[in-house]
Short mmCIF file of C-alpha atoms in Angstrom, two decimals:
data_model
loop_
_atom_site.label_atom_id
_atom_site.label_comp_id
_atom_site.label_asym_id
_atom_site.label_seq_id
_atom_site.Cartn_x
_atom_site.Cartn_y
_atom_site.Cartn_z
CA UNK A 1 113.56 83.40 120.63
CA UNK A 2 112.56 85.36 117.61
CA UNK A 3 111.46 85.21 114.37
CA UNK A 4 110.79 86.89 111.21
CA UNK A 5 107.86 86.75 108.90
CA UNK A 6 108.30 88.31 105.15
CA UNK A 7 105.19 89.26 103.32
CA UNK A 8 106.35 90.42 100.00
CA UNK A 9 103.88 92.00 97.27
CA UNK A 10 104.17 93.62 93.89
CA UNK A 11 103.68 97.18 95.44
CA UNK A 12 104.84 96.52 99.28
CA UNK A 13 106.40 94.34 101.51
CA UNK A 14 105.93 93.64 105.03
CA UNK A 15 108.57 92.34 107.82
CA UNK A 16 107.36 91.36 111.19
CA UNK A 17 109.44 90.65 114.28
CA UNK A 18 107.70 87.65 116.46
CA UNK A 19 108.55 86.30 119.71
CA UNK A 20 108.01 82.56 120.36
CA UNK A 21 104.24 83.26 121.93
CA UNK A 22 103.49 84.62 118.19
CA UNK A 23 103.35 88.47 119.49
CA UNK A 24 104.10 90.89 116.85
CA UNK A 25 106.86 93.03 118.32
CA UNK A 26 107.42 95.48 115.47
CA UNK A 27 106.97 95.89 111.65
CA UNK A 28 108.67 97.70 108.69
CA UNK A 29 107.56 98.18 105.03
CA UNK A 30 109.39 98.56 102.17
CA UNK A 31 108.70 98.82 98.33
CA UNK A 32 107.42 95.80 96.60
CA UNK A 33 109.90 92.70 96.45
CA UNK A 34 108.27 90.99 93.40
CA UNK A 35 111.48 90.25 91.03
CA UNK A 36 109.03 90.33 87.95
CA UNK A 37 107.85 93.80 88.58
CA UNK A 38 111.56 95.01 89.12
CA UNK A 39 114.35 96.22 86.84
CA UNK A 40 116.87 94.40 88.16
CA UNK A 41 114.94 91.07 88.87
CA UNK A 42 116.03 88.68 91.35
CA UNK A 43 119.02 90.68 92.57
CA UNK A 44 116.90 93.76 93.07
CA UNK A 45 114.28 91.72 94.88
CA UNK A 46 117.27 90.32 97.01
CA UNK A 47 118.43 93.75 98.01
CA UNK A 48 115.38 94.92 98.73
CA UNK A 49 114.52 91.78 101.02
CA UNK A 50 117.95 92.12 102.90
CA UNK A 51 117.24 96.04 103.29
CA UNK A 52 113.78 95.15 104.84
CA UNK A 53 115.14 92.80 107.35
CA UNK A 54 118.20 94.65 108.16
CA UNK A 55 115.98 97.87 108.88
CA UNK A 56 113.83 95.51 111.18
CA UNK A 57 116.76 94.42 112.64
CA UNK A 58 118.34 97.69 113.43
CA UNK A 59 115.07 99.33 114.36
CA UNK A 60 114.29 96.30 117.59
CA UNK A 61 118.34 96.20 118.61
CA UNK A 62 118.70 92.43 117.46
CA UNK A 63 120.81 90.58 114.73
CA UNK A 64 120.57 87.73 112.65
CA UNK A 65 122.10 85.39 115.60
CA UNK A 66 119.12 86.32 117.50
CA UNK A 67 116.50 84.90 114.70
CA UNK A 68 115.68 81.06 115.44
CA UNK A 69 113.79 81.18 111.93
CA UNK A 70 112.83 83.57 108.76
CA UNK A 71 109.69 82.59 106.63
CA UNK A 72 108.73 84.63 103.49
CA UNK A 73 105.37 84.62 101.15
CA UNK A 74 106.68 86.48 98.04
CA UNK A 75 104.96 87.39 95.19
CA UNK A 76 106.14 85.77 91.77
CA UNK A 77 107.47 82.67 93.07
CA UNK A 78 105.73 80.63 91.25
CA UNK A 79 108.05 77.89 89.71
CA UNK A 80 111.18 76.11 91.57
CA UNK A 81 113.60 77.90 89.68
CA UNK A 82 112.45 81.13 90.84
CA UNK A 83 112.99 79.57 94.40
CA UNK A 84 116.20 78.72 93.86
CA UNK A 85 117.55 82.04 92.43
CA UNK A 86 116.35 83.94 94.64
CA UNK A 87 117.08 81.59 97.68
CA UNK A 88 120.51 81.52 96.42
CA UNK A 89 121.13 85.43 96.11
CA UNK A 90 119.57 85.46 99.85
CA UNK A 91 122.36 82.87 100.90
CA UNK A 92 125.11 84.66 99.61
CA UNK A 93 124.25 87.83 101.23
CA UNK A 94 124.39 86.09 104.70
CA UNK A 95 120.75 84.66 105.31
CA UNK A 96 120.40 81.79 106.85
CA UNK A 97 117.50 79.15 108.28
CA UNK A 98 115.44 80.86 106.01
CA UNK A 99 112.25 79.10 103.72
CA UNK A 100 110.94 81.05 100.76
CA UNK A 101 107.00 80.05 99.71
CA UNK A 102 104.72 81.83 97.10
CA UNK A 103 102.98 84.72 98.95
CA UNK A 104 99.49 82.79 98.55
CA UNK A 105 100.21 80.25 100.84
CA UNK A 106 100.64 82.54 104.12
CA UNK A 107 97.19 83.64 103.27
CA UNK A 108 95.72 79.98 104.47
CA UNK A 109 98.16 79.82 107.38
CA UNK A 110 96.88 83.40 108.59
CA UNK A 111 93.30 82.98 108.23
CA UNK A 112 92.56 79.02 108.52
CA UNK A 113 92.55 77.63 112.20
CA UNK A 114 93.84 74.56 111.70
CA UNK A 115 96.26 75.73 108.79
CA UNK A 116 94.93 73.93 105.85
CA UNK A 117 92.50 75.17 103.39
CA UNK A 118 92.30 77.60 99.91
CA UNK A 119 93.42 80.96 100.08
CA UNK A 120 91.90 83.60 97.30
CA UNK A 121 94.00 86.87 97.14
CA UNK A 122 92.70 89.54 94.89
CA UNK A 123 94.93 92.84 95.13
CA UNK A 124 97.41 93.94 93.00
CA UNK A 125 97.36 90.56 91.29
CA UNK A 126 95.15 87.27 91.89
CA UNK A 127 96.18 83.64 93.12
CA UNK A 128 94.32 80.87 94.58
CA UNK A 129 96.49 78.78 96.80
CA UNK A 130 96.18 75.98 98.86
CA UNK A 131 97.64 73.48 101.84
CA UNK A 132 95.80 70.16 101.91
CA UNK A 133 95.35 68.07 104.72
CA UNK A 134 98.36 65.95 103.77
CA UNK A 135 100.59 69.03 103.36
CA UNK A 136 100.43 69.17 100.02
CA UNK A 137 100.57 72.44 98.31
CA UNK A 138 99.14 73.85 95.07
CA UNK A 139 98.85 76.96 93.32
CA UNK A 140 96.23 78.48 90.58
CA UNK A 141 96.52 81.16 88.88
CA UNK A 142 98.62 83.79 89.46
CA UNK A 143 100.16 83.94 85.94
CA UNK A 144 97.92 87.17 85.02
CA UNK A 145 96.22 86.93 81.39
CA UNK A 146 98.01 83.61 80.74
CA UNK A 147 96.29 81.92 83.74
CA UNK A 148 93.08 83.99 83.04
CA UNK A 149 93.35 85.97 86.38
CA UNK A 150 90.45 87.97 87.06
CA UNK A 151 89.43 89.96 90.23
CA UNK A 152 92.89 91.94 90.91
CA UNK A 153 92.81 95.80 90.86
CA UNK A 154 94.15 96.20 87.31
CA UNK A 155 91.70 93.85 85.59
CA UNK A 156 88.65 95.78 87.49
CA UNK A 157 89.81 98.83 86.21
CA UNK A 158 90.50 97.54 83.17
CA UNK A 159 86.97 96.15 82.75
CA UNK A 160 85.23 99.26 83.99
CA UNK A 161 86.97 101.47 81.44
CA UNK A 162 85.83 98.74 78.76
CA UNK A 163 82.15 99.09 79.99
CA UNK A 164 82.28 103.27 79.45
CA UNK A 165 83.94 102.48 76.27
CA UNK A 166 81.22 100.59 75.56
CA UNK A 167 79.00 103.05 76.54
CA UNK A 168 80.44 106.03 74.62
CA UNK A 169 82.24 104.63 71.95
CA UNK A 170 79.85 101.75 70.95
CA UNK A 171 76.55 103.11 72.26
CA UNK A 172 75.95 99.17 73.28
CA UNK A 173 75.25 99.47 77.05
CA UNK A 174 74.84 102.33 79.15
CA UNK A 175 75.97 102.38 82.32
CA UNK A 176 76.05 104.48 85.38
CA UNK A 177 79.71 104.47 85.79
CA UNK A 178 80.20 106.67 82.79
CA UNK A 179 79.49 110.27 84.33
CA UNK A 180 81.92 109.50 87.71
CA UNK A 181 84.49 108.17 85.29
CA UNK A 182 84.33 111.47 83.31
CA UNK A 183 84.25 113.44 87.06
CA UNK A 184 86.81 111.66 88.59
CA UNK A 185 89.15 111.60 85.77
CA UNK A 186 88.39 115.33 84.46
CA UNK A 187 87.95 113.83 81.02
CA UNK A 188 84.97 114.77 78.35
CA UNK A 189 82.07 112.74 78.06
CA UNK A 190 82.95 111.69 74.38
CA UNK A 191 85.42 109.03 72.52
CA UNK A 192 88.33 111.87 72.78
CA UNK A 193 88.15 112.10 76.52
CA UNK A 194 87.86 108.41 77.02
CA UNK A 195 90.42 107.50 74.61
CA UNK A 196 92.98 110.38 76.77
CA UNK A 197 92.83 107.75 79.44
CA UNK A 198 94.59 104.58 77.88
CA UNK A 199 97.81 105.93 78.34
CA UNK A 200 97.53 106.16 81.99
CA UNK A 201 96.07 102.96 82.34
CA UNK A 202 98.22 101.24 80.48
CA UNK A 203 100.88 102.54 82.34
CA UNK A 204 98.95 101.12 85.39
CA UNK A 205 99.02 104.52 87.36
CA UNK A 206 97.29 104.52 90.65
CA UNK A 207 96.15 108.00 90.12
CA UNK A 208 93.55 106.40 87.29
CA UNK A 209 93.61 102.80 88.22
CA UNK A 210 92.26 103.43 92.04
CA UNK A 211 89.43 105.77 91.11
CA UNK A 212 88.41 103.03 88.37
CA UNK A 213 88.12 100.44 91.24
CA UNK A 214 86.04 102.77 93.33
CA UNK A 215 83.80 103.46 90.49
CA UNK A 216 83.08 99.81 89.71
CA UNK A 217 82.38 99.16 93.53
CA UNK A 218 79.95 101.90 93.97
CA UNK A 219 78.53 100.96 90.58
CA UNK A 220 77.66 97.63 91.76
CA UNK A 221 76.25 98.44 94.61
CA UNK A 222 73.96 100.69 93.14
CA UNK A 223 72.52 98.02 90.84
CA UNK A 224 74.15 99.05 87.45
CA UNK A 225 73.83 95.99 84.95
CA UNK A 226 77.27 96.97 83.00
CA UNK A 227 78.81 96.54 87.08
CA UNK A 228 77.00 93.65 88.04
CA UNK A 229 78.15 92.04 84.70
CA UNK A 230 81.66 92.43 85.68
CA UNK A 231 80.98 91.01 89.40
CA UNK A 232 79.43 87.91 87.78
CA UNK A 233 82.62 87.40 85.50
CA UNK A 234 84.85 87.57 88.07
CA UNK A 235 82.94 85.61 90.62
CA UNK A 236 82.67 82.89 88.34
CA UNK A 237 86.46 82.72 87.42
CA UNK A 238 87.36 82.96 91.17
CA UNK A 239 84.54 80.01 91.80
CA UNK A 240 86.74 77.89 89.17
CA UNK A 241 90.28 78.59 90.67
CA UNK A 242 88.41 77.63 93.98
CA UNK A 243 86.75 74.57 92.65
CA UNK A 244 90.04 73.40 91.28
CA UNK A 245 91.74 72.99 94.63
CA UNK A 246 88.82 70.84 95.87
CA UNK A 247 89.15 68.55 92.86
CA UNK A 248 92.89 68.10 93.26
CA UNK A 249 93.59 68.29 96.83
CA UNK A 250 92.79 66.05 99.71
CA UNK A 251 91.19 67.84 102.80
CA UNK A 252 89.92 65.35 105.56
CA UNK A 253 87.20 67.83 106.78
CA UNK A 254 83.45 67.97 105.75
CA UNK A 255 83.89 71.53 105.65
CA UNK A 256 86.77 73.31 103.58
CA UNK A 257 88.18 76.48 105.09
CA UNK A 258 88.59 79.36 102.27
CA UNK A 259 90.46 82.63 103.25
CA UNK A 260 89.65 85.49 101.25
CA UNK A 261 92.34 88.23 101.01
CA UNK A 262 93.55 90.95 99.03
CA UNK A 263 91.99 94.45 98.98
CA UNK A 264 89.36 93.65 96.69
CA UNK A 265 88.35 91.16 99.33
CA UNK A 266 88.52 93.02 102.43
CA UNK A 267 89.00 96.32 102.25
CA UNK A 268 86.50 97.34 99.69
CA UNK A 269 82.43 97.32 99.61
CA UNK A 270 82.75 93.88 97.77
CA UNK A 271 79.69 91.97 99.70
CA UNK A 272 77.47 91.64 96.28
CA UNK A 273 80.55 89.75 94.51
CA UNK A 274 81.67 88.02 97.36
CA UNK A 275 77.88 86.47 97.79
CA UNK A 276 78.21 85.61 93.97
CA UNK A 277 81.75 83.90 94.82
CA UNK A 278 80.40 81.71 97.41
CA UNK A 279 77.38 80.41 95.50
CA UNK A 280 79.23 79.56 92.47
CA UNK A 281 81.92 77.97 94.25
CA UNK A 282 79.72 75.95 96.49
CA UNK A 283 77.86 74.86 92.98
CA UNK A 284 81.12 74.24 91.58
CA UNK A 285 83.05 72.35 93.80
CA UNK A 286 79.88 70.38 95.41
CA UNK A 287 81.81 70.74 98.72
CA UNK A 288 80.58 72.91 101.81
CA UNK A 289 83.02 75.84 102.26
CA UNK A 290 83.44 78.19 105.09
CA UNK A 291 84.45 81.42 103.74
CA UNK A 292 86.82 83.30 105.96
CA UNK A 293 87.60 87.23 105.47
CA UNK A 294 91.14 87.60 106.51
CA UNK A 295 91.14 90.04 109.22
CA UNK A 296 94.89 89.36 110.40
CA UNK A 297 98.08 90.83 108.33
CA UNK A 298 99.04 88.16 105.83
CA UNK A 299 102.44 87.95 107.51
CA UNK A 300 101.07 86.57 110.87
CA UNK A 301 100.79 83.53 108.25
CA UNK A 302 104.36 82.98 108.63
CA UNK A 303 104.61 82.74 112.39
CA UNK A 304 101.76 80.36 112.42
CA UNK A 305 103.72 78.22 110.30
CA UNK A 306 107.08 78.50 111.58
CA UNK A 307 105.70 77.46 114.93
CA UNK A 308 102.96 75.11 113.48
CA UNK A 309 104.25 72.10 115.45
CA UNK A 310 106.07 73.77 118.05
#
């Protein structure tokens, strides 16, 4: 028996073929499938997903009739109407026996030993999702500024820019981030140099966003006060997200698993921030929390979920 898991984000989508023993046999990747980022919205997202599934099948010599189940964790599926719109398009394109969830939920299934707990993701976007002991699912955040999301890549880049702006343009607080900002982005250390970055940052260009993220973490680990203030802000907000799940969800265990995923948590030198997050989350929730940095591909949460009761 074979199964397919799909982990769809804003910048890339992973498609994995598994056997009944949860072995990952093959994986392919395509561009992001979040309908909110695509000009063609749900229709374009459905085309991307079907294209990726077909690529996976072609490369492994399988057909849809060989697949016993498909589970997708997709960014942008935050409301029932979004689920229904995409489900119908995929069904009309010939897909059967599949389930769709927000991508935040597969994080918990990938990292928590018992499949329950809280998953907090900070990557391209931010979301905090939980699966309770009774199976109830809850999403907190994931709506950008509307829900006060902090800690994702673009948010960190914007806060780093603001710190440099405050240093050069306002003279309100010096920061060690200013020098590498000017050097890495090739701009002068004056008002005109700082402002020249704005257009690229507003367009979320990677050649500006990624250096700003690196500058922030380097400064944080070097003890820069402005960077530390940014880390405090994102840790407090993340702790509020995590605590909200402990208030609203039923967890039978005395210790609640909290799975951290996304590049800000797992791929970058973020230990100082993570320690702040742990401290504030424990204080705000009043619960014992077991933090787990996800070291497996999030798509493995799909097969864990599919075979949960097998």
